[in-house]
Amino acid sequence: KIYSTNCVACHQATGKGVPGAFPALDGSLVVNGPKAGQIDILLNGKNAMPAWKAVLSDTEIAAVITYTRNSWSNKAAENIVQPAEILAARK
């Protein structure tokens, strides 16, 4: 639900993004790599990606990261993110 509400407009329901505008999350090195990188991008934004730290709760950010790391073709080794990890990254 969080992905559908906040992310799908740019990254699409398929996770394929919009070429040249919004990167794909499906197969992304960030999504499939160490979770700290994805946490940082969601909290602080990057390029056209807005910072979500003042908009979404720790639980919501953890949920959307966990969703993307387990969706489409993604098979991230670190596939679950807990709200406590988001809280720690905010500091």
mmCIF file of C-alpha atoms in Angstrom:
data_model
loop_
_atom_site.group_PDB
_atom_site.id
_atom_site.type_symbol
_atom_site.label_atom_id
_atom_site.label_comp_id
_atom_site.label_asym_id
_atom_site.label_seq_id
_atom_site.Cartn_x
_atom_site.Cartn_y
_atom_site.Cartn_z
ATOM 1 C CA LYS A 1 0.000 0.000 0.000
ATOM 2 C CA ILE A 2 2.842 2.411 0.837
ATOM 3 C CA TYR A 3 4.535 1.671 -2.487
ATOM 4 C CA SER A 4 1.252 2.155 -4.366
ATOM 5 C CA THR A 5 0.598 5.468 -2.637
ATOM 6 C CA ASN A 6 4.061 7.030 -2.734
ATOM 7 C CA CYS A 7 6.320 5.288 -5.235
ATOM 8 C CA VAL A 8 4.343 3.811 -8.122
ATOM 9 C CA ALA A 9 3.937 7.099 -10.033
ATOM 10 C CA CYS A 10 7.680 7.233 -10.700
ATOM 11 C CA HIS A 11 8.929 3.661 -10.313
ATOM 12 C CA GLN A 12 5.782 2.054 -11.806
ATOM 13 C CA ALA A 13 3.789 -0.965 -10.611
ATOM 14 C CA THR A 14 6.238 -3.196 -12.466
ATOM 15 C CA GLY A 15 9.270 -1.670 -10.740
ATOM 16 C CA LYS A 16 10.665 -0.853 -14.181
ATOM 17 C CA GLY A 17 10.676 2.926 -13.655
ATOM 18 C CA VAL A 18 10.576 5.396 -16.537
ATOM 19 C CA PRO A 19 13.707 5.214 -18.708
ATOM 20 C CA GLY A 20 15.643 8.463 -18.641
ATOM 21 C CA ALA A 21 13.562 9.868 -15.804
ATOM 22 C CA PHE A 22 13.058 7.449 -12.903
ATOM 23 C CA PRO A 23 15.284 4.425 -12.333
ATOM 24 C CA ALA A 24 14.035 0.876 -12.273
ATOM 25 C CA LEU A 25 13.838 -0.820 -8.880
ATOM 26 C CA ASP A 26 13.476 -4.246 -10.485
ATOM 27 C CA GLY A 27 17.026 -5.559 -10.774
ATOM 28 C CA SER A 28 18.499 -2.433 -9.196
ATOM 29 C CA LEU A 29 21.960 -2.732 -7.642
ATOM 30 C CA VAL A 30 20.804 -0.438 -4.821
ATOM 31 C CA VAL A 31 17.725 -2.544 -4.074
ATOM 32 C CA ASN A 32 19.656 -5.804 -4.274
ATOM 33 C CA GLY A 33 22.773 -4.510 -2.529
ATOM 34 C CA PRO A 34 23.465 -3.628 1.101
ATOM 35 C CA LYS A 35 20.298 -2.278 2.689
ATOM 36 C CA ALA A 36 22.085 0.752 4.174
ATOM 37 C CA GLY A 37 22.314 2.334 0.720
ATOM 38 C CA GLN A 38 18.610 2.023 0.048
ATOM 39 C CA ILE A 39 17.760 3.266 3.538
ATOM 40 C CA ASP A 40 19.907 6.356 2.956
ATOM 41 C CA ILE A 41 18.235 7.139 -0.374
ATOM 42 C CA LEU A 42 14.732 6.828 1.059
ATOM 43 C CA LEU A 43 15.556 8.984 4.064
ATOM 44 C CA ASN A 44 17.578 11.673 2.287
ATOM 45 C CA GLY A 45 16.585 11.490 -1.362
ATOM 46 C CA LYS A 46 18.850 11.485 -4.405
ATOM 47 C CA ASN A 47 18.601 13.521 -7.604
ATOM 48 C CA ALA A 48 14.850 13.725 -8.425
ATOM 49 C CA MET A 49 13.978 11.302 -5.596
ATOM 50 C CA PRO A 50 12.554 13.237 -2.645
ATOM 51 C CA ALA A 51 13.614 12.670 0.950
ATOM 52 C CA TRP A 52 10.914 10.701 2.768
ATOM 53 C CA LYS A 53 12.217 11.091 6.335
ATOM 54 C CA ALA A 54 9.751 13.863 7.188
ATOM 55 C CA VAL A 55 6.846 12.191 5.350
ATOM 56 C CA LEU A 56 6.912 8.478 6.174
ATOM 57 C CA SER A 57 7.339 6.749 9.535
ATOM 58 C CA ASP A 58 10.140 4.316 10.322
ATOM 59 C CA THR A 59 7.642 1.478 9.959
ATOM 60 C CA GLU A 60 6.438 2.717 6.559
ATOM 61 C CA ILE A 61 9.965 3.164 5.202
ATOM 62 C CA ALA A 62 10.992 -0.278 6.471
ATOM 63 C CA ALA A 63 7.900 -1.801 4.868
ATOM 64 C CA VAL A 64 8.431 -0.232 1.453
ATOM 65 C CA ILE A 65 12.115 -1.190 1.394
ATOM 66 C CA THR A 66 11.284 -4.759 2.408
ATOM 67 C CA TYR A 67 8.611 -4.834 -0.319
ATOM 68 C CA THR A 68 10.967 -3.663 -3.074
ATOM 69 C CA ARG A 69 13.755 -6.029 -1.981
ATOM 70 C CA ASN A 70 11.358 -8.986 -2.344
ATOM 71 C CA SER A 71 9.374 -7.964 -5.440
ATOM 72 C CA TRP A 72 9.672 -8.518 -9.175
ATOM 73 C CA SER A 73 12.983 -10.254 -9.945
ATOM 74 C CA ASN A 74 14.732 -8.912 -6.840
ATOM 75 C CA LYS A 75 16.329 -11.429 -4.511
ATOM 76 C CA ALA A 76 18.249 -9.256 -2.033
ATOM 77 C CA ALA A 77 20.365 -11.142 0.500
ATOM 78 C CA GLU A 78 19.383 -8.551 3.117
ATOM 79 C CA ASN A 79 15.703 -8.811 2.267
ATOM 80 C CA ILE A 80 14.043 -7.601 5.486
ATOM 81 C CA VAL A 81 14.398 -4.142 6.983
ATOM 82 C CA GLN A 82 13.134 -3.416 10.491
ATOM 83 C CA PRO A 83 11.811 -0.047 11.725
ATOM 84 C CA ALA A 84 14.641 0.063 14.295
ATOM 85 C CA GLU A 85 17.142 0.136 11.410
ATOM 86 C CA ILE A 86 15.415 3.195 9.944
ATOM 87 C CA LEU A 87 15.382 4.879 13.349
ATOM 88 C CA ALA A 88 19.112 4.222 13.768
ATOM 89 C CA ALA A 89 19.863 5.597 10.288
ATOM 90 C CA ARG A 90 18.006 8.836 11.080
ATOM 91 C CA LYS A 91 20.592 9.691 13.752
#
